[in-house]
XYZ file of C-alpha atoms in Angstrom:
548
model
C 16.582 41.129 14.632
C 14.292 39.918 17.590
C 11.227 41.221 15.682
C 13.112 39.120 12.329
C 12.949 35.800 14.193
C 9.534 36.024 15.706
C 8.446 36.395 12.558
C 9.865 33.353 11.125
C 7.640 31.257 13.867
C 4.436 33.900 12.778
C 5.129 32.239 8.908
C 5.464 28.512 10.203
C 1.744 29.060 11.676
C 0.784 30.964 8.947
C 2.044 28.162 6.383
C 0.858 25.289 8.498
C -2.784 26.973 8.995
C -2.619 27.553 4.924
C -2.128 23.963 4.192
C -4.967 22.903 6.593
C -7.323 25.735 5.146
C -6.283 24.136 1.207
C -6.214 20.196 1.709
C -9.111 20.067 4.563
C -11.208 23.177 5.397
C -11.311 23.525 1.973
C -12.784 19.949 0.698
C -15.385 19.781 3.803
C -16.462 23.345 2.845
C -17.142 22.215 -0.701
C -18.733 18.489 1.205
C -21.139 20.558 3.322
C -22.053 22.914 -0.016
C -22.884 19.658 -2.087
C -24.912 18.332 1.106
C -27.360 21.674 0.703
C -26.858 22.516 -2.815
C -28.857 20.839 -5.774
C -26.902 19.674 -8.972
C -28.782 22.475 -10.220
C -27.445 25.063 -7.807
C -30.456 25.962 -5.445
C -29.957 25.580 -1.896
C -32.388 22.351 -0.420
C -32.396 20.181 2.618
C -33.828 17.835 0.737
C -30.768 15.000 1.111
C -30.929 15.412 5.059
C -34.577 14.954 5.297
C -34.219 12.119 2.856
C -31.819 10.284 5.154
C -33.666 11.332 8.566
C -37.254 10.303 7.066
C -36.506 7.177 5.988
C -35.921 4.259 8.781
C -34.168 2.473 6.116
C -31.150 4.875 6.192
C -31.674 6.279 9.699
C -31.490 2.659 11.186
C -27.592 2.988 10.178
C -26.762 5.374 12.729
C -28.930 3.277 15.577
C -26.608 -0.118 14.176
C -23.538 2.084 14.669
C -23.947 3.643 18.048
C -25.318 -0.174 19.208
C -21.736 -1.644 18.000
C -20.351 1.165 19.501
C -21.387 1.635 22.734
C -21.028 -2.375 23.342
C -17.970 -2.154 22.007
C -16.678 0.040 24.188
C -18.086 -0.982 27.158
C -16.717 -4.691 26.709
C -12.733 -3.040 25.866
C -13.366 -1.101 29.235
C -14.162 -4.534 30.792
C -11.585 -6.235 29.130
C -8.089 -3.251 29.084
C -9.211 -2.153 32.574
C -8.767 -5.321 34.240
C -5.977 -6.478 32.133
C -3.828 -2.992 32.619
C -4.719 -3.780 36.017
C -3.262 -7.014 36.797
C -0.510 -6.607 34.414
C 0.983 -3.397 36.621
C -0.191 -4.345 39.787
C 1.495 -7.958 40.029
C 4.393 -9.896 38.709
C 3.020 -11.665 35.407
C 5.310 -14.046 34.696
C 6.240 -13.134 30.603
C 5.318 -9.630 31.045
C 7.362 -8.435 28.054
C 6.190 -10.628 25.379
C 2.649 -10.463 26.702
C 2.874 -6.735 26.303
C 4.178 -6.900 22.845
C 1.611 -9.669 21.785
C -1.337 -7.463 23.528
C 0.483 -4.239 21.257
C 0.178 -7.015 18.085
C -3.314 -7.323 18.318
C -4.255 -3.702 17.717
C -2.128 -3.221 15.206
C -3.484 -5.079 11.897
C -6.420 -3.364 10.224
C -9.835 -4.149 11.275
C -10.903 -5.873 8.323
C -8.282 -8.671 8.322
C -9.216 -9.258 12.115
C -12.948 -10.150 10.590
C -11.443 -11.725 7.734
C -9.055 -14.069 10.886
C -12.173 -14.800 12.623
C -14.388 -16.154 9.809
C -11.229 -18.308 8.819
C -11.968 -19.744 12.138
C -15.835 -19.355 12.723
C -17.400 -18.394 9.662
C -19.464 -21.236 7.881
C -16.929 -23.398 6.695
C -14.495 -22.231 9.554
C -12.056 -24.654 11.474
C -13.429 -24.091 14.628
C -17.147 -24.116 12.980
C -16.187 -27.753 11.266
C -14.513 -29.544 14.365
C -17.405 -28.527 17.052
C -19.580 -29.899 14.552
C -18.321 -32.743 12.939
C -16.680 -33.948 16.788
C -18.839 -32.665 19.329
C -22.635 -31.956 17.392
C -22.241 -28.463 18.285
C -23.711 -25.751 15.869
C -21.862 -22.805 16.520
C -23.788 -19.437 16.604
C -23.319 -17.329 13.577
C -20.025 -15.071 13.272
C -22.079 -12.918 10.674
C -23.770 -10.238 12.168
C -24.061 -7.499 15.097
C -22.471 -10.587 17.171
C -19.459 -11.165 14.927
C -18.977 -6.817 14.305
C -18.766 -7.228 18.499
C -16.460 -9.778 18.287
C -14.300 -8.569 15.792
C -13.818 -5.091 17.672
C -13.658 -5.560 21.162
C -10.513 -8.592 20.393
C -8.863 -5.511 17.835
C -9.936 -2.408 20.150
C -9.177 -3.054 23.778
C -5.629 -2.549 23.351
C -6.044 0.344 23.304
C -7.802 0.813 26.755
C -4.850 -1.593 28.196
C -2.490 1.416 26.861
C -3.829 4.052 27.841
C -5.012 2.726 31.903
C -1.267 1.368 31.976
C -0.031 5.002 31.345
C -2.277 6.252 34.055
C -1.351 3.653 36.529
C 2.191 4.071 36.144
C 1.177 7.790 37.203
C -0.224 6.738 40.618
C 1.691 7.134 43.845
C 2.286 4.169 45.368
C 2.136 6.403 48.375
C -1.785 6.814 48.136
C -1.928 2.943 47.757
C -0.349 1.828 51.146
C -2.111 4.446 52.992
C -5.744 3.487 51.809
C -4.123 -0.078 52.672
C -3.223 0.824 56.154
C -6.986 2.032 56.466
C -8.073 -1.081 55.521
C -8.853 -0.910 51.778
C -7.338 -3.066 49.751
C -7.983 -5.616 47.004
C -11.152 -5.209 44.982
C -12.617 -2.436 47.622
C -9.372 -0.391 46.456
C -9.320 -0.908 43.063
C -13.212 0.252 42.524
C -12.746 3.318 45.386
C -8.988 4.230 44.667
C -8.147 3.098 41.938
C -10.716 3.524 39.067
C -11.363 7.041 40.448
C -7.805 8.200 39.716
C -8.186 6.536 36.314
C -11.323 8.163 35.317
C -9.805 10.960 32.865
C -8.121 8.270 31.161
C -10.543 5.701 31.458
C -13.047 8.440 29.319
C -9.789 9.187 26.780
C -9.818 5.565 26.156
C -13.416 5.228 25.936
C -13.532 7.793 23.295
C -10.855 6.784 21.420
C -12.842 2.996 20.999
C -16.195 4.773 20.347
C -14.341 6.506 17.602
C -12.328 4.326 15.927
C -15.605 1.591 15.973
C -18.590 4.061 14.869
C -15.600 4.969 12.226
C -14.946 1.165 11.139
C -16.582 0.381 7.773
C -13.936 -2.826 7.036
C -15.276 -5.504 9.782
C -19.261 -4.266 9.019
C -18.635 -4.728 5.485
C -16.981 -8.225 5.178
C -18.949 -9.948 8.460
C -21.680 -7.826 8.671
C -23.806 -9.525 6.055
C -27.456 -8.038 6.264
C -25.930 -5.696 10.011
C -25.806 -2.220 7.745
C -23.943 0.458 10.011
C -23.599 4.593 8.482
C -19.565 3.824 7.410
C -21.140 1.322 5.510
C -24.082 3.532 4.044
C -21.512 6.078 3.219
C -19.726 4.252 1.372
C -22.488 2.738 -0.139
C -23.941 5.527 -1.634
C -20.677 7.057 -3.200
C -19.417 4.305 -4.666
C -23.195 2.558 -5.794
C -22.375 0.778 -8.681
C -25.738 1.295 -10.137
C -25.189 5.232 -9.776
C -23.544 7.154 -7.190
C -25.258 10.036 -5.512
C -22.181 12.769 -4.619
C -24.901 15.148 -2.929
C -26.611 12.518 -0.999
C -23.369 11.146 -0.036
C -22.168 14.540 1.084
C -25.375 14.816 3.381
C -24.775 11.401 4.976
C -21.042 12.899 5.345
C -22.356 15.933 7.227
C -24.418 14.020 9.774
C -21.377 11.591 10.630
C -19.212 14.761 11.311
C -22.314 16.197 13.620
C -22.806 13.485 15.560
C -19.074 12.609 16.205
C -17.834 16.274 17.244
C -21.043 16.372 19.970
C -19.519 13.051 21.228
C -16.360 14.262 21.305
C -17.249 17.615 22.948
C -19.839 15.746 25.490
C -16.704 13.774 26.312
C -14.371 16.543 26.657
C -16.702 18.235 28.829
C -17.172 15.112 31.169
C -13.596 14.704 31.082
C -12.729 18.489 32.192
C -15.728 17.209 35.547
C -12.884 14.889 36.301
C -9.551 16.785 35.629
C -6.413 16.667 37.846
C -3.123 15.920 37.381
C -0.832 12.922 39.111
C 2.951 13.079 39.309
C 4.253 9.640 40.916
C 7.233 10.615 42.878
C 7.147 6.927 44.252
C 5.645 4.476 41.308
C 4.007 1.915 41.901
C 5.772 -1.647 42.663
C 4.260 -5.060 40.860
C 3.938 -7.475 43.757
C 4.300 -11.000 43.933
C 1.080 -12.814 43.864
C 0.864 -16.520 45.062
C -1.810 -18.806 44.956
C -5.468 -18.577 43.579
C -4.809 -15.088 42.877
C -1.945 -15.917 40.747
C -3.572 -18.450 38.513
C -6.554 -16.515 38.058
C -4.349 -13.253 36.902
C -2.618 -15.359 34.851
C -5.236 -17.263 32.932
C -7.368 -13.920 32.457
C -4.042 -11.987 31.206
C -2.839 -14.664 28.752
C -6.275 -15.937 28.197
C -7.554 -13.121 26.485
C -4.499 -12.382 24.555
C -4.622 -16.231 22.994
C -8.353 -15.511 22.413
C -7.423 -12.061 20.488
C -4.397 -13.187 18.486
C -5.049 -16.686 17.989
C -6.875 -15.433 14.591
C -3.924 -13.761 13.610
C -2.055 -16.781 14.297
C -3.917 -18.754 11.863
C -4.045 -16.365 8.810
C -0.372 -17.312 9.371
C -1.294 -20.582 9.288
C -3.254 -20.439 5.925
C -0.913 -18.643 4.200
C 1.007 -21.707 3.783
C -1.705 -24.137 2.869
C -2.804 -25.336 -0.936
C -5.566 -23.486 -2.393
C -7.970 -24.883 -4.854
C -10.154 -22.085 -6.495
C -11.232 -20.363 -3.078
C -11.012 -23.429 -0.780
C -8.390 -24.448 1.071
C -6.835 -28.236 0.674
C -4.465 -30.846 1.852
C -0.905 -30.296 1.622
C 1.326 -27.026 2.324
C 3.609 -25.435 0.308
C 4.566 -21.258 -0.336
C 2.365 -21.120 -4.083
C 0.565 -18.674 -1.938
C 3.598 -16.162 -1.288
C 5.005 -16.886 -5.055
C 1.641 -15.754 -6.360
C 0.909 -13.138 -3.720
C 4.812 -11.707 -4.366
C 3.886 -11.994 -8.523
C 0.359 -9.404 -7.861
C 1.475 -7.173 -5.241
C 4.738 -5.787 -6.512
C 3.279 -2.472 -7.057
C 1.154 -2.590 -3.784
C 3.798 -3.009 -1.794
C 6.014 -0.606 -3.454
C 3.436 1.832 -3.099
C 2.488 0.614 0.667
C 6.107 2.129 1.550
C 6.462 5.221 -1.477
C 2.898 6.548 0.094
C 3.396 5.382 3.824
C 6.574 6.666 3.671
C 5.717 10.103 2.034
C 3.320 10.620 4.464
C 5.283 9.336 7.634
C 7.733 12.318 6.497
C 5.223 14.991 5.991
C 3.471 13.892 9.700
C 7.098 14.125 11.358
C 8.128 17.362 10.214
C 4.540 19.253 10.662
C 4.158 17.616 13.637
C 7.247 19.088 15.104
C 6.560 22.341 14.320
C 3.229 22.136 15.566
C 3.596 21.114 18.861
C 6.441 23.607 19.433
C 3.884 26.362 18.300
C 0.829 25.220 20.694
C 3.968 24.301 23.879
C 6.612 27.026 23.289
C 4.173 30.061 21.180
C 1.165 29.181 22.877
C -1.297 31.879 21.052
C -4.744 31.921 20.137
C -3.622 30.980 16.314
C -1.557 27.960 17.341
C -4.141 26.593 19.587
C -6.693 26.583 16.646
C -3.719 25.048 14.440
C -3.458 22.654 17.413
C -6.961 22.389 17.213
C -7.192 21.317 13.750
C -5.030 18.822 13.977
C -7.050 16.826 16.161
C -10.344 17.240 13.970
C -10.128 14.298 11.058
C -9.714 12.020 15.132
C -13.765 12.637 15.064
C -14.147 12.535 11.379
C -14.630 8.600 9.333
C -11.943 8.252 7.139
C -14.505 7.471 4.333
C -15.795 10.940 4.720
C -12.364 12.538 4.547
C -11.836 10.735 1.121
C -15.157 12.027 -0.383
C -14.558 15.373 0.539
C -11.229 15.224 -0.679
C -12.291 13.667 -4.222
C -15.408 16.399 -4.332
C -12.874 18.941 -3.322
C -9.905 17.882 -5.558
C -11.898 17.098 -8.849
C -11.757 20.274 -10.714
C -10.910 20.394 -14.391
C -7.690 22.843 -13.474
C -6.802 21.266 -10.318
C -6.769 17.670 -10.768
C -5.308 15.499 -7.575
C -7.854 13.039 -7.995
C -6.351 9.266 -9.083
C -3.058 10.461 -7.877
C 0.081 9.680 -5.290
C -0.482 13.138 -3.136
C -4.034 12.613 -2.623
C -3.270 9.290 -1.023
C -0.537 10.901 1.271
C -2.420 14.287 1.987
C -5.309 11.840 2.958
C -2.650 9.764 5.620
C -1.146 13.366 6.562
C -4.688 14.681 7.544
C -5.651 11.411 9.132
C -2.552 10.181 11.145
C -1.105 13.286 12.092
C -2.847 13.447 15.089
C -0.712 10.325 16.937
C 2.708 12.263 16.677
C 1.184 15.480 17.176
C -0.381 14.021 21.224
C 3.253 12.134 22.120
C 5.543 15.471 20.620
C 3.226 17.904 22.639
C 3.647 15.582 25.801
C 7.357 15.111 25.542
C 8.045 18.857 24.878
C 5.876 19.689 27.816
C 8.332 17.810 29.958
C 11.370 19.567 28.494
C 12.013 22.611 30.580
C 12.204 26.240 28.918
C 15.409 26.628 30.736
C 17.396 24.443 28.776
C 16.657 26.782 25.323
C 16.911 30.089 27.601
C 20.298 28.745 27.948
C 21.272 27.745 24.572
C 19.835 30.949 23.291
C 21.914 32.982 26.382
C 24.986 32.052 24.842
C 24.371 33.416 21.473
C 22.724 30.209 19.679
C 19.742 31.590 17.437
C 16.224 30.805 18.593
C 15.704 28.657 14.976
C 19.059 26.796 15.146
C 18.009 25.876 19.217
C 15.099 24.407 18.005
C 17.017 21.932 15.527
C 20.219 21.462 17.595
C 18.288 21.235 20.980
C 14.635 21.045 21.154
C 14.140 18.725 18.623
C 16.716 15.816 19.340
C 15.104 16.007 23.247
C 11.898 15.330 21.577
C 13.002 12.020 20.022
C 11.785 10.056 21.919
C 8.402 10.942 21.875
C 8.660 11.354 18.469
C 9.612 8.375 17.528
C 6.700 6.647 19.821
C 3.761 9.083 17.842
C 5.511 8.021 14.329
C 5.065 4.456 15.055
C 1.647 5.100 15.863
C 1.353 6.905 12.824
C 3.213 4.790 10.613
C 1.166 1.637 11.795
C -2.385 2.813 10.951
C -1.060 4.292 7.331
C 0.120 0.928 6.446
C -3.366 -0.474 7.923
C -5.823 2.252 6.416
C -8.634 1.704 4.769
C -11.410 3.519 5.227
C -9.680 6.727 3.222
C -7.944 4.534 1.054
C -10.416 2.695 -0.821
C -12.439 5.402 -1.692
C -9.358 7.084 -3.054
C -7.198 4.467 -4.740
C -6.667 3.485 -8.393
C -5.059 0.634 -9.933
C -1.571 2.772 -9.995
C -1.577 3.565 -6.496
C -3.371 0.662 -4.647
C -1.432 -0.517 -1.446
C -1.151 -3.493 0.148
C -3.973 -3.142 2.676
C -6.513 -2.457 0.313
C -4.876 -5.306 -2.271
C -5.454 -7.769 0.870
C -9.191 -5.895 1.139
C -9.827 -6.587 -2.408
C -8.600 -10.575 -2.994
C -10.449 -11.155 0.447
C -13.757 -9.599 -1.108
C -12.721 -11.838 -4.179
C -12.808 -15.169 -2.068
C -8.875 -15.832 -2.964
C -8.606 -16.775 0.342
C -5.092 -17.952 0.050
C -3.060 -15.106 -1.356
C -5.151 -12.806 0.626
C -3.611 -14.762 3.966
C -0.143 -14.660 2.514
C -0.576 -10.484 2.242
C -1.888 -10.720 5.262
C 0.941 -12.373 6.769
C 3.005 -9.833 4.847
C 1.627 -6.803 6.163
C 1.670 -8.204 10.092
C 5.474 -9.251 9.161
C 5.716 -5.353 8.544
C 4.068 -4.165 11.563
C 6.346 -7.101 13.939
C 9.511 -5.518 12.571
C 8.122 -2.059 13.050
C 7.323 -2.552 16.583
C 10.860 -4.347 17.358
C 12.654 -1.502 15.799
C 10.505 1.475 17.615
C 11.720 -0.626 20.888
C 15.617 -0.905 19.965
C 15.484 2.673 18.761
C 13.797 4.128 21.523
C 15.022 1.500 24.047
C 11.604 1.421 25.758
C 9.651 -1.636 26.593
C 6.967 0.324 28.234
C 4.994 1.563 25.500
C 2.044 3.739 26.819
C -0.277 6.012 24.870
């Protein structure tokens, strides 16, 4: 019977590593074939040298690590600072300025470009009262400038996050006792502080690299003549004067190269700087008078106004007259009527698809963190392992090699619902996959050994037990999860028909359209979405601390 039930959790990994070898092993495999096979079937290098010869392609990847590495650095100098004050001292507001801060990550990139040229673009408020007011000519939002902009205001969440998690990890302990040797202030923060942060700080960093190198939205609509690879990848398999798959496929193979040696420079950098923390006395915010005070507090709610304010006016817009693609005098909700008369489908899809794949993620998710915590073998960590690949992989290229993979005369998935949710599966999974594997690390073994002791099978123990222990960090991963499905993009337009287009890439399209208006009012829609998703993860979960 003991052999029986071990081999129920040896056909969970078997299952789960079957699924991963047919809906992503599988369509990269067939990517990287069409990268060094001819349409004719002989085996060339022909597309690579093509792209590595020619500056006018190979400048792509120089544009993208530029935005990226700036990018990151400025969220570093931005979240660290603001994670920071926000823990160290009593900010006055803390809980709304945490939510706001959590706000501004959570809209897809492209509608933060599409906020700031509302504001800054040529005919943009901001653009139009400097100059017709003050004589000012603002400098150009288009651009590498703009792409900076755009990212850094949308990314450094994310650093705020994740340094807040690791400062909330610190002793307070280690604190007073560097303070009773006579560092404190900005001598402790640069010699205590950011050195116990450093694991975190390089988590973080990657994560922005990522998720920017990744971005094709904000390049695309304020990039103008800026061409970055997401771009070029894009480009190429969707060229309306002729798309070239095996081309495509090449460019594909050279983003996943270059992102897993970041990634495994980073991890090997990070594993220089590993240690653990275990705060057995957290740190205390202290009261702050003075100079101090107003400076934490204009830099804390400073940068959040400068990062949301966008947001804040799409809002704005939404309710304003429209006249062709301008905006006019007068206010009124023609916007919404219109916006509620197009997207019917696209928002009954946003949910059928979102929601499809939020189930999917939850479940699999589950099971694999329990293998890689509880059956920790060399098969679950490469399951484990594979779950965390499509994190270094542009979404774009994940919905080419799913459309080259899925386009067979007998086995047909392209144009459909599934490949829209095994696309979100593949690339959100990840989220829930990190907080389940960190909340079931903190569960102790003894508390099964027990249940199973008194004659509970191992199976039912998981689902009675184990798994409502994990809610919590469940819960926090599927919010994650669910916010960047019902924000995605990058997969999404690649893969998308008329039948199942959601409302992100509806807003994507009408902006690209110049129907400014209605694309506001979706816009609004979708943010309305992701408000009500964050207030319910925090009544659920009853956590205002939300940490990555």
């Amino acid at each position: 019977m003991e052999n029986k039930k071990r081999d129920i959790w040896l056909v969970v990994s078997l299952v789960i590593l079957a699924l991963y070898s047919v809906f992503m092993i599988y369509p990269l495999s067939i990517l990287f074939k069409n990268a060094v096979v001819t349409q004719e079937g002989t085996f060339t290098l022909e597309y690579f040298v093509r792209f590595l010869s020619r500056y006018y392609y190979f400048s792509t990847i120089f544009n993208s690590f530029k935005i990226s590495l700036c990018v990151t650095i400025l969220t570093l100098l931005i979240g660290i600072p603001l994670a920071y004050f926000y823990n160290m001292y009593r900010i006055k507001g803390k809980t709304l300025l945490q939510i706001i801060i959590i706000l501004c990550s959570m809209s897809a990139p492209f509608i933060g470009a599409y906020s700031w040229i509302l504001l800054l673009g040529r005919n943009g408020l901001v653009t139009n009262f400097l100059k017709t007011f003050l004589g000012i000519k603002v400098p150009s939002i288009y651009g590498f400038g703009g792409i900076l902009l755009v990212l850094s205001l949308q990314l450094y969440p994310l650093v705020f996050l994740y340094v807040s998690g690791a400062l909330r990890n610190i002793d307070n302990s280690l604190l007073e006792a560097s303070e009773n040797m006579g560092c404190s202030g900005a001598k402790q923060f640069f010699k205590i502080i950011i050195p116990l942060c450093i694991p975190t700080i390089l988590a973080a960093g990657l994560m922005v690299f990522m998720i920017s190198f990744a971005d094709f939205g904000t390049p695309l609509f304020i990039g103008e003549g800026y061409r970055t690879f997401p771009v070029e990848i894009y480009s190429q398999f969707m060229n309306e004067t002729g798309t070239d798959k095996n081309f495509a496929a090449a460019i594909s193979i050279i983003a996943i190269t270059i992102t897993t040696i970041i990634f495994l420079i980073q991890k090997y950098i990070n594993s220089k700087f590993k240690f653990t923390m275990n705060a057995l006395h957290p740190i205390e915010a202290k009261e702050i008078k003075g100079v101090k005070s107003i400076f934490a507090h204009i830099f804390c709610y400073g940068i959040v106004f400068i990062a949301y304010a966008p947001q804040l006016y799409v809002f704005y817009t939404s309710f304003q007259n429209t006249s062709g693609k301008l905006f006019v005098d007068g206010y009124s909700l023609n916007s919404y009527v219109e916006a509620f008369s197009k997207v019917g489908r696209a928002i009954k899809n946003t949910f059928f698809i979102g929601g499809s794949a939020l189930t999917l993620i939850v479940l699999i998710s589950v099971l694999i963190a329990y293998l890689a915590v509880r059956r920790n073998s060399k098969l679950n960590k490469f399951i484990d392992t594979l779950s965390m690949v499509p994190q270094v992989i542009p979404g774009s290229v994940i919905g080419i090699a799913l459309i080259i993979g899925f386009n067979k005369p007998n086995f047909t998935l392209v144009g459909t619902f599934i490949i829209m949710v095994i696309a979100l599966v593949i690339r959100r999974n990840a989220y829930t996959v990190r907080s389940s594997v960190a909340i079931l690390q903190q569960i102790p073994m003894s508390i099964e050994e027990a249940a199973i002791s008194l004659g509970t099978s191992k199976l039912k123990t998981f689902f009675k037990i184990t798994v409502p222990m994990m809610l919590n960090g469940v819960i926090s991963g599927a919010l994650l999860s669910w916010i960047t499905i019902i924000t995605e993009l990058s997969s999404g337009v690649i893969l998308y028909n008329y039948k199942t287009i959601t409302l992100t890439i509806q807003i994507y399209t009408y902006v690209s359209r110049g129907s400014y208006g209605v694309a506001a009012a979706m816009a609004a829609i979708l943010s309305t979405v992701t408000i009500l998703s964050l207030v319910i993860f925090m009544k659920v979960s009853k956590n205002k601390n939300f940490m990555m």
